[in-house]
Short mmCIF file of C-alpha atoms and ligand atoms in Angstrom, two decimals:
data_model
loop_
_atom_site.label_atom_id
_atom_site.label_comp_id
_atom_site.label_asym_id
_atom_site.label_seq_id
_atom_site.Cartn_x
_atom_site.Cartn_y
_atom_site.Cartn_z
CA UNK A 1 3.24 -26.46 86.21
CA UNK A 2 6.87 -27.78 86.77
CA UNK A 3 6.83 -30.99 88.62
CA UNK A 4 9.13 -29.71 91.02
CA UNK A 5 7.40 -27.06 92.48
CA UNK A 6 6.30 -27.04 96.05
CA UNK A 7 2.59 -28.30 97.02
CA UNK A 8 1.64 -26.99 100.15
CA UNK A 9 -1.40 -26.72 102.57
CA UNK A 10 -2.30 -23.43 104.20
CA UNK A 11 -4.22 -23.12 106.77
CA UNK A 12 -5.99 -19.35 107.73
CA UNK A 13 -7.30 -18.81 110.95
CA UNK A 14 -6.97 -14.72 112.42
CA UNK A 15 -10.26 -13.73 112.17
CA UNK A 16 -13.68 -14.91 111.40
CA UNK A 17 -13.09 -17.45 108.82
CA UNK A 18 -11.14 -21.41 108.61
CA UNK A 19 -9.66 -21.31 105.37
CA UNK A 20 -7.83 -23.83 103.84
CA UNK A 21 -6.03 -23.94 100.90
CA UNK A 22 -3.83 -26.16 98.65
CA UNK A 23 -1.33 -24.77 95.89
CA UNK A 24 1.37 -26.31 93.96
CA UNK A 25 3.77 -23.23 93.05
CA UNK A 26 1.46 -20.93 91.82
CA UNK A 27 -1.35 -22.94 90.47
CA UNK A 28 -4.69 -23.31 92.97
CA UNK A 29 -5.88 -26.91 93.86
CA UNK A 30 -8.07 -26.20 96.71
CA UNK A 31 -9.35 -23.77 98.50
CA UNK A 32 -12.12 -24.67 101.73
CA UNK A 33 -13.90 -22.06 103.73
CA UNK A 34 -16.08 -22.10 106.26
CA UNK A 35 -16.73 -19.16 108.12
CA UNK A 36 -18.56 -18.15 111.20
CA UNK A 37 -19.66 -14.53 110.17
CA UNK A 38 -23.75 -15.82 109.75
CA UNK A 39 -22.88 -16.20 113.93
CA UNK A 40 -21.33 -12.87 114.69
CA UNK A 41 -24.00 -10.84 112.55
CA UNK A 42 -26.23 -10.43 115.48
CA UNK A 43 -23.66 -8.55 117.47
CA UNK A 44 -22.53 -6.47 114.71
CA UNK A 45 -19.24 -7.93 114.47
CA UNK A 46 -16.72 -10.30 115.02
CA UNK A 47 -16.54 -11.68 118.34
CA UNK A 48 -13.24 -13.07 118.97
CA UNK A 49 -14.72 -15.59 121.81
CA UNK A 50 -17.24 -17.35 118.88
CA UNK A 51 -13.94 -16.98 115.95
CA UNK A 52 -11.92 -19.60 118.29
CA UNK A 53 -14.54 -21.97 119.19
CA UNK A 54 -15.82 -21.86 115.16
CA UNK A 55 -12.26 -22.55 113.64
CA UNK A 56 -11.78 -25.58 115.94
CA UNK A 57 -14.92 -27.15 115.19
CA UNK A 58 -14.32 -26.34 111.47
CA UNK A 59 -10.54 -27.49 111.74
CA UNK A 60 -9.95 -31.33 110.92
CA UNK A 61 -13.57 -31.11 108.56
CA UNK A 62 -11.76 -28.35 106.40
CA UNK A 63 -8.86 -29.54 106.01
CA UNK A 64 -10.01 -33.17 104.79
CA UNK A 65 -12.23 -31.16 102.78
CA UNK A 66 -9.17 -29.48 100.80
CA UNK A 67 -7.17 -32.97 100.51
CA UNK A 68 -10.27 -34.21 99.08
CA UNK A 69 -11.11 -31.00 96.78
CA UNK A 70 -7.38 -30.72 95.62
CA UNK A 71 -7.30 -34.80 95.07
CA UNK A 72 -4.19 -35.40 97.09
CA UNK A 73 -2.66 -37.25 100.38
CA UNK A 74 -1.30 -35.71 103.36
CA UNK A 75 1.84 -37.44 103.05
CA UNK A 76 2.47 -36.28 99.61
CA UNK A 77 2.91 -32.56 101.01
CA UNK A 78 5.95 -30.30 100.78
CA UNK A 79 4.98 -28.28 103.60
CA UNK A 80 2.55 -26.81 105.98
CA UNK A 81 1.91 -23.24 105.98
CA UNK A 82 -0.12 -20.79 108.33
CA UNK A 83 -0.83 -17.26 109.33
CA UNK A 84 1.06 -16.20 112.93
CA UNK A 85 -0.09 -13.03 112.91
CA UNK A 86 -1.76 -10.51 112.59
CA UNK A 87 -5.09 -11.50 114.18
CA UNK A 88 -7.12 -12.09 116.66
CA UNK A 89 -4.86 -13.83 119.01
CA UNK A 90 -7.48 -16.72 119.93
CA UNK A 91 -8.69 -17.53 116.67
CA UNK A 92 -4.71 -17.66 115.45
CA UNK A 93 -3.80 -19.57 118.24
CA UNK A 94 -6.00 -22.78 116.63
CA UNK A 95 -4.66 -22.57 113.34
CA UNK A 96 -1.24 -22.46 114.57
CA UNK A 97 -1.88 -25.67 116.76
CA UNK A 98 -3.16 -27.30 114.02
CA UNK A 99 -0.17 -26.37 111.81
CA UNK A 100 2.09 -27.48 114.00
CA UNK A 101 0.13 -31.21 115.02
CA UNK A 102 -0.25 -31.51 111.64
CA UNK A 103 3.46 -31.15 110.71
CA UNK A 104 4.36 -32.94 113.48
CA UNK A 105 2.24 -36.11 112.58
CA UNK A 106 3.50 -35.70 109.12
CA UNK A 107 7.36 -34.90 109.68
CA UNK A 108 6.64 -32.04 106.95
CA UNK A 109 8.36 -28.43 107.43
CA UNK A 110 6.18 -26.04 108.80
CA UNK A 111 5.78 -22.40 108.01
CA UNK A 112 4.70 -19.59 110.01
CA UNK A 113 3.51 -17.15 107.82
CA UNK A 114 2.00 -13.08 107.53
CA UNK A 115 -1.11 -12.82 106.90
CA UNK A 116 -0.85 -9.33 104.75
CA UNK A 117 1.63 -11.03 102.70
CA UNK A 118 -0.60 -13.89 102.37
CA UNK A 119 -3.00 -11.13 100.78
CA UNK A 120 -0.37 -9.92 98.59
CA UNK A 121 0.76 -13.24 97.07
CA UNK A 122 -2.84 -14.98 96.56
CA UNK A 123 -2.63 -12.75 93.51
CA UNK A 124 -0.06 -15.28 92.51
CA UNK A 125 -2.92 -17.85 91.97
CA UNK A 126 -4.74 -16.06 89.33
CA UNK A 127 -1.99 -13.96 87.43
CA UNK A 128 1.65 -15.64 87.97
CA UNK A 129 4.58 -14.40 89.83
CA UNK A 130 3.84 -10.85 90.79
CA UNK A 131 6.83 -8.42 89.37
CA UNK A 132 9.30 -6.99 91.46
CA UNK A 133 8.73 -4.47 92.95
CA UNK A 134 4.78 -4.68 93.51
CA UNK A 135 3.30 -1.68 95.25
CA UNK A 136 -0.19 -3.23 97.32
CA UNK A 137 -2.61 -1.48 98.21
CA UNK A 138 -4.34 -3.87 101.12
CA UNK A 139 -7.90 -3.06 102.50
CA UNK A 140 -10.21 -4.86 104.74
CA UNK A 141 -12.00 -5.22 107.68
CA UNK A 142 -8.83 -5.09 109.98
CA UNK A 143 -6.14 -3.37 107.85
CA UNK A 144 -5.61 -0.59 105.04
CA UNK A 145 -2.24 -0.30 103.67
CA UNK A 146 0.28 0.55 101.45
CA UNK A 147 2.74 -1.43 101.22
CA UNK A 148 6.01 -1.75 98.79
CA UNK A 149 7.51 -5.26 98.00
CA UNK A 150 10.20 -6.51 95.95
CA UNK A 151 9.96 -9.80 97.51
CA UNK A 152 6.90 -11.28 99.14
CA UNK A 153 9.19 -13.91 101.36
CA UNK A 154 11.64 -11.20 103.19
CA UNK A 155 10.80 -7.62 102.23
CA UNK A 156 7.88 -6.34 102.37
CA UNK A 157 7.50 -2.19 103.57
CA UNK A 158 5.31 -0.12 104.86
CA UNK A 159 4.54 3.04 102.87
CA UNK A 160 1.12 4.31 104.34
CA UNK A 161 -1.33 2.44 106.87
CA UNK A 162 -4.79 4.08 108.50
CA UNK A 163 -4.21 6.54 111.38
CA UNK A 164 -7.80 5.09 112.88
CA UNK A 165 -10.39 2.43 111.06
CA UNK A 166 -9.37 0.34 108.62
CA UNK A 167 -11.82 0.56 105.36
CA UNK A 168 -14.25 -2.20 105.66
CA UNK A 169 -14.81 -1.28 109.24
CA UNK A 170 -15.97 1.85 108.06
CA UNK A 171 -18.27 -0.24 106.18
CA UNK A 172 -19.01 -2.03 108.17
CA UNK A 173 -20.24 1.35 110.25
CA UNK A 174 -21.92 3.05 107.89
CA UNK A 175 -23.98 -0.11 107.19
CA UNK A 176 -24.91 -0.29 110.78
CA UNK A 177 -26.08 3.15 111.16
CA UNK A 178 -28.35 2.75 108.10
CA UNK A 179 -29.27 -0.62 109.62
CA UNK A 180 -27.91 -2.51 106.61
CA UNK A 181 -26.69 -5.90 108.68
CA UNK A 182 -23.15 -7.02 108.71
CA UNK A 183 -20.52 -7.03 107.26
CA UNK A 184 -20.88 -3.74 105.38
CA UNK A 185 -19.15 -3.91 102.59
CA UNK A 186 -21.29 -6.00 100.34
CA UNK A 187 -24.78 -4.72 100.76
CA UNK A 188 -23.06 -0.65 100.61
CA UNK A 189 -21.72 -2.06 97.13
CA UNK A 190 -24.80 -3.28 95.98
CA UNK A 191 -26.75 -0.24 97.35
CA UNK A 192 -24.52 2.26 95.61
CA UNK A 193 -25.14 1.06 92.13
CA UNK A 194 -28.51 2.48 92.13
CA UNK A 195 -27.16 5.89 94.24
CA UNK A 196 -25.89 8.82 92.98
CA UNK A 197 -21.91 9.10 94.38
CA UNK A 198 -21.81 12.80 93.65
CA UNK A 199 -24.94 13.44 95.78
CA UNK A 200 -23.25 14.10 99.01
CA UNK A 201 -19.76 16.27 99.14
CA UNK A 202 -18.47 13.65 102.19
CA UNK A 203 -14.80 14.34 103.42
CA UNK A 204 -12.06 12.50 101.80
CA UNK A 205 -9.34 11.99 105.08
CA UNK A 206 -5.51 13.32 104.97
CA UNK A 207 -5.43 14.60 101.31
CA UNK A 208 -4.44 17.93 102.47
CA UNK A 209 -1.11 19.08 101.26
CA UNK A 210 0.33 18.91 104.42
CA UNK A 211 -0.81 15.58 105.35
CA UNK A 212 0.85 12.31 105.17
CA UNK A 213 0.96 11.13 101.11
CA UNK A 214 0.01 7.53 102.03
CA UNK A 215 -1.73 7.01 104.97
CA UNK A 216 -5.33 7.01 105.67
CA UNK A 217 -7.87 8.21 108.26
CA UNK A 218 -11.38 7.10 108.12
CA UNK A 219 -13.03 7.78 111.38
CA UNK A 220 -13.75 11.54 109.82
CA UNK A 221 -15.56 10.13 107.10
CA UNK A 222 -17.39 7.85 109.12
CA UNK A 223 -18.75 10.62 111.86
CA UNK A 224 -19.73 12.87 109.09
CA UNK A 225 -21.86 10.13 107.80
CA UNK A 226 -23.36 9.67 110.54
CA UNK A 227 -23.77 13.32 111.34
CA UNK A 228 -25.59 13.60 108.38
CA UNK A 229 -27.70 10.90 108.40
CA UNK A 230 -28.60 12.12 111.78
CA UNK A 231 -29.64 15.56 110.47
CA UNK A 232 -32.24 14.30 108.35
CA UNK A 233 -33.60 11.85 110.86
CA UNK A 234 -34.10 14.54 113.15
CA UNK A 235 -35.80 16.90 110.85
CA UNK A 236 -37.81 14.43 109.73
CA UNK A 237 -36.77 13.42 106.30
CA UNK A 238 -36.19 10.16 104.95
CA UNK A 239 -32.44 9.42 104.35
CA UNK A 240 -31.54 8.32 101.17
CA UNK A 241 -29.88 5.46 101.38
CA UNK A 242 -28.67 4.49 98.14
CA UNK A 243 -27.28 8.25 97.92
CA UNK A 244 -25.42 7.92 101.04
CA UNK A 245 -24.45 4.50 100.41
CA UNK A 246 -22.72 6.00 96.81
CA UNK A 247 -21.64 8.80 98.30
CA UNK A 248 -19.75 7.41 101.26
CA UNK A 249 -18.24 4.83 99.33
CA UNK A 250 -16.94 7.23 96.54
CA UNK A 251 -15.47 8.77 99.09
CA UNK A 252 -13.54 6.11 100.78
CA UNK A 253 -12.28 4.52 97.02
CA UNK A 254 -10.92 8.35 95.79
CA UNK A 255 -8.86 8.45 98.49
CA UNK A 256 -7.46 4.83 98.52
CA UNK A 257 -7.21 4.69 94.67
CA UNK A 258 -5.86 8.23 94.38
CA UNK A 259 -2.65 7.83 97.62
CA UNK A 260 -1.84 3.96 95.68
CA UNK A 261 -1.62 5.81 92.71
CA UNK A 262 0.92 8.35 93.55
CA UNK A 263 2.55 6.33 95.32
CA UNK A 264 3.55 3.39 92.58
CA UNK A 265 4.40 7.46 91.02
CA UNK A 266 6.53 8.65 93.55
CA UNK A 267 8.52 5.14 93.74
CA UNK A 268 8.37 4.53 90.32
CA UNK A 269 6.30 1.34 90.45
CA UNK A 270 4.36 0.38 87.70
CA UNK A 271 2.19 -3.00 88.94
CA UNK A 272 -0.78 -1.91 91.88
CA UNK A 273 -1.73 -4.72 93.46
CA UNK A 274 -4.79 -4.64 95.20
CA UNK A 275 -6.09 -6.53 98.00
CA UNK A 276 -7.99 -7.48 100.93
CA UNK A 277 -11.94 -7.98 101.82
CA UNK A 278 -12.44 -4.39 100.42
CA UNK A 279 -10.90 -4.98 96.92
CA UNK A 280 -14.10 -6.85 96.36
CA UNK A 281 -15.26 -4.27 95.80
CA UNK A 282 -16.88 -3.00 92.32
CA UNK A 283 -16.37 0.64 92.72
CA UNK A 284 -12.97 0.22 94.28
CA UNK A 285 -12.08 -2.09 91.23
CA UNK A 286 -13.71 0.31 88.39
CA UNK A 287 -11.86 3.38 89.57
CA UNK A 288 -8.24 1.73 90.17
CA UNK A 289 -8.94 0.07 86.41
CA UNK A 290 -9.09 4.04 85.42
CA UNK A 291 -6.73 5.90 87.37
CA UNK A 292 -4.22 3.11 86.84
CA UNK A 293 -4.99 3.10 83.03
CA UNK A 294 -4.45 6.54 82.71
CA UNK A 295 -0.92 6.45 84.63
CA UNK A 296 0.51 4.00 82.53
CA UNK A 297 -0.02 1.46 85.79
CA UNK A 298 -1.10 -2.16 85.03
CA UNK A 299 -2.99 -3.54 88.25
CA UNK A 300 -3.44 -6.85 89.92
CA UNK A 301 -6.79 -7.53 91.19
CA UNK A 302 -7.85 -11.47 92.64
CA UNK A 303 -11.24 -12.18 92.06
CA UNK A 304 -13.39 -11.48 94.96
CA UNK A 305 -13.19 -15.37 96.43
CA UNK A 306 -9.11 -14.66 96.71
CA UNK A 307 -9.66 -10.94 97.99
CA UNK A 308 -11.42 -12.06 101.42
CA UNK A 309 -9.50 -14.37 104.32
CA UNK A 310 -9.17 -17.54 102.97
CA UNK A 311 -6.48 -20.15 103.18
CA UNK A 312 -4.70 -20.39 99.61
CA UNK A 313 -3.50 -17.39 100.25
CA UNK A 314 -1.55 -18.64 102.84
CA UNK A 315 -0.63 -21.61 101.01
CA UNK A 316 0.55 -19.40 98.28
CA UNK A 317 2.95 -17.84 100.64
CA UNK A 318 3.98 -21.00 101.92
CA UNK A 319 4.57 -22.29 98.87
CA UNK A 320 7.42 -19.10 97.67
CA UNK A 321 8.71 -19.76 100.89
CA UNK A 322 9.56 -23.28 99.71
CA UNK A 323 10.49 -22.26 96.35
CA UNK A 324 12.47 -19.76 97.43
CA UNK A 325 14.70 -22.00 100.07
CA UNK A 326 13.49 -19.61 103.25
CA UNK A 327 13.50 -21.03 106.86
CA UNK A 328 10.98 -22.96 107.98
CA UNK A 329 9.34 -21.96 111.31
CA UNK A 330 9.92 -24.72 114.35
CA UNK A 331 7.40 -25.98 116.20
CA UNK A 332 8.21 -23.62 119.34
CA UNK A 333 6.02 -21.18 116.35
CA UNK A 334 3.57 -18.98 118.40
CA UNK A 335 1.05 -17.38 117.32
CA UNK A 336 1.45 -13.47 117.06
CA UNK A 337 -1.63 -11.23 116.89
CA UNK A 338 0.53 -8.04 116.01
CA UNK A 339 3.20 -9.97 114.38
CA UNK A 340 4.60 -6.68 112.23
CA UNK A 341 3.73 -6.43 108.36
CA UNK A 342 8.09 -6.02 107.87
CA UNK A 343 8.18 -9.65 108.59
CA UNK A 344 6.92 -12.23 105.93
CA UNK A 345 7.19 -14.81 107.73
CA UNK A 346 8.11 -16.32 111.31
CA UNK A 347 11.60 -18.49 110.78
CA UNK A 348 12.52 -20.93 113.75
CA UNK A 349 15.62 -20.17 115.37
CA UNK A 350 17.34 -22.76 114.57
CA UNK A 351 15.98 -23.71 111.74
CA UNK A 352 17.58 -24.05 108.57
CA UNK A 353 16.44 -23.76 104.89
CA UNK A 354 15.75 -26.96 103.44
CA UNK A 355 16.31 -29.01 106.74
CA UNK A 356 12.86 -30.70 106.50
CA UNK A 357 14.45 -33.54 109.48
CA UNK A 358 14.57 -30.53 112.28
CA UNK A 359 10.67 -31.06 113.01
CA UNK A 360 11.60 -34.82 114.09
CA UNK A 361 13.99 -33.03 116.99
CA UNK A 362 11.44 -31.66 118.69
CA UNK A 363 10.13 -32.90 121.65
CA UNK A 364 5.67 -33.37 121.72
CA UNK A 365 5.19 -31.06 124.27
CA UNK A 366 6.30 -28.03 121.76
CA UNK A 367 3.42 -28.97 119.95
CA UNK A 368 1.04 -27.23 122.70
CA UNK A 369 3.37 -24.09 123.38
O1 KG4 B 1 -10.21 -9.04 103.91
P1 KG4 B 1 -11.19 -9.62 104.41
O2 KG4 B 1 -12.12 -10.66 104.56
O3 KG4 B 1 -11.28 -9.67 106.79
C1 KG4 B 1 -10.57 -9.09 107.29
O4 KG4 B 1 -8.88 -9.37 107.19
O5 KG4 B 1 -10.62 -8.32 107.42
O6 KG4 B 1 -12.07 -8.63 104.80
C2 KG4 B 1 -13.33 -8.28 105.42
C3 KG4 B 1 -14.12 -6.56 105.13
C4 KG4 B 1 -16.10 -6.98 105.92
O7 KG4 B 1 -14.93 -4.99 106.55
C5 KG4 B 1 -16.40 -6.25 104.73
O8 KG4 B 1 -17.11 -4.74 104.75
C6 KG4 B 1 -15.27 -5.98 103.53
O9 KG4 B 1 -14.05 -6.38 103.96
N1 KG4 B 1 -15.95 -6.29 102.41
C7 KG4 B 1 -16.31 -4.88 101.69
C8 KG4 B 1 -16.53 -5.85 100.61
N2 KG4 B 1 -16.50 -7.10 100.15
C9 KG4 B 1 -16.32 -7.64 101.62
N3 KG4 B 1 -16.73 -3.67 101.68
C10 KG4 B 1 -16.46 -2.90 100.72
N4 KG4 B 1 -17.14 -3.41 99.25
C11 KG4 B 1 -17.35 -4.81 98.99
N5 KG4 B 1 -18.30 -5.53 97.87
ZN1 ZN B 2 -7.17 -10.44 106.03
#
């Protein structure tokens, strides 16, 4: 760990996790997360208003916990990074407002960064610098994309994405049909271990010869699984939950890994990174490992705790922004619920790289814009 590497605090509030991480270059110093997932469980999905309120309550204690965990003082930070988007508008706003307040009060540069690029960059904390280029498969409750990046701070190119449901969303919906609770991924993963993945031949979306090579579709699969379960129930037969879970999961991870490996081969990229909440899936990890090895591709998957939403990933990307001298955001930074994946960060209109003083020029009113 070089002494001159940037010390950055990252704030993540795009969904239901209030995450605050602190990194020193590519070294993780603290990763504090407060989740409101239990509060949403009885609704079967994330309720935006509840998430925003929970972020507000958790924000300051989580920041303090992270600073304590890292054993650093806020004064020592080289920058404050925050998820500027994409995500739930109200939830993002809480993080962005907090980051502005800290940046202003401490006189530190602010970096509004992209949630998806952060999901990729987090792997630096576990496996060292990202190879360039890297292919990334991002699979979570809100997104499923194949991205090609030659520089995570400035060049992320979308190769493909889901045309309907996100992969994690499909897990959550099938878990609901099976009365397994929310979120569905972890419980389906667990049950699938005791089921037969070949028991039921569920459809593989968008894998026909004329289909787009790198796009995904999970809504047809979701409907097929729901119909299959309904037919069993209507016939008064017991639903083999473990086999359904295993067969459904196999259909998802088969398509994800097949397309990711194909994209790597087509583009001549020999590193595949998998991130997002669904990357915690044990079968996805195993099948990706198997297929990458066969294709001569090096696979990088962060540990499950870094795959789901967290603040460390935002800090990791923020540190990379500082290290590469990217322009800071100004205090007019606003949350953008549909921030395009191609925008790794949101530089300020008048910001200059390494200009740490610009934050002092902004009037207090802008903190709340
Ligand atoms: O990245 P994440 O924490 O939040 C979003 O940005 O969406 O991902 C949450 C999603 C949920 O849909 C959850 O069901 C799924 O990731 N997930 C899993 C597993 N653990 C979490 N899906 C499949 N297998 C798992 N083990
Ligand atoms: Zn996410």
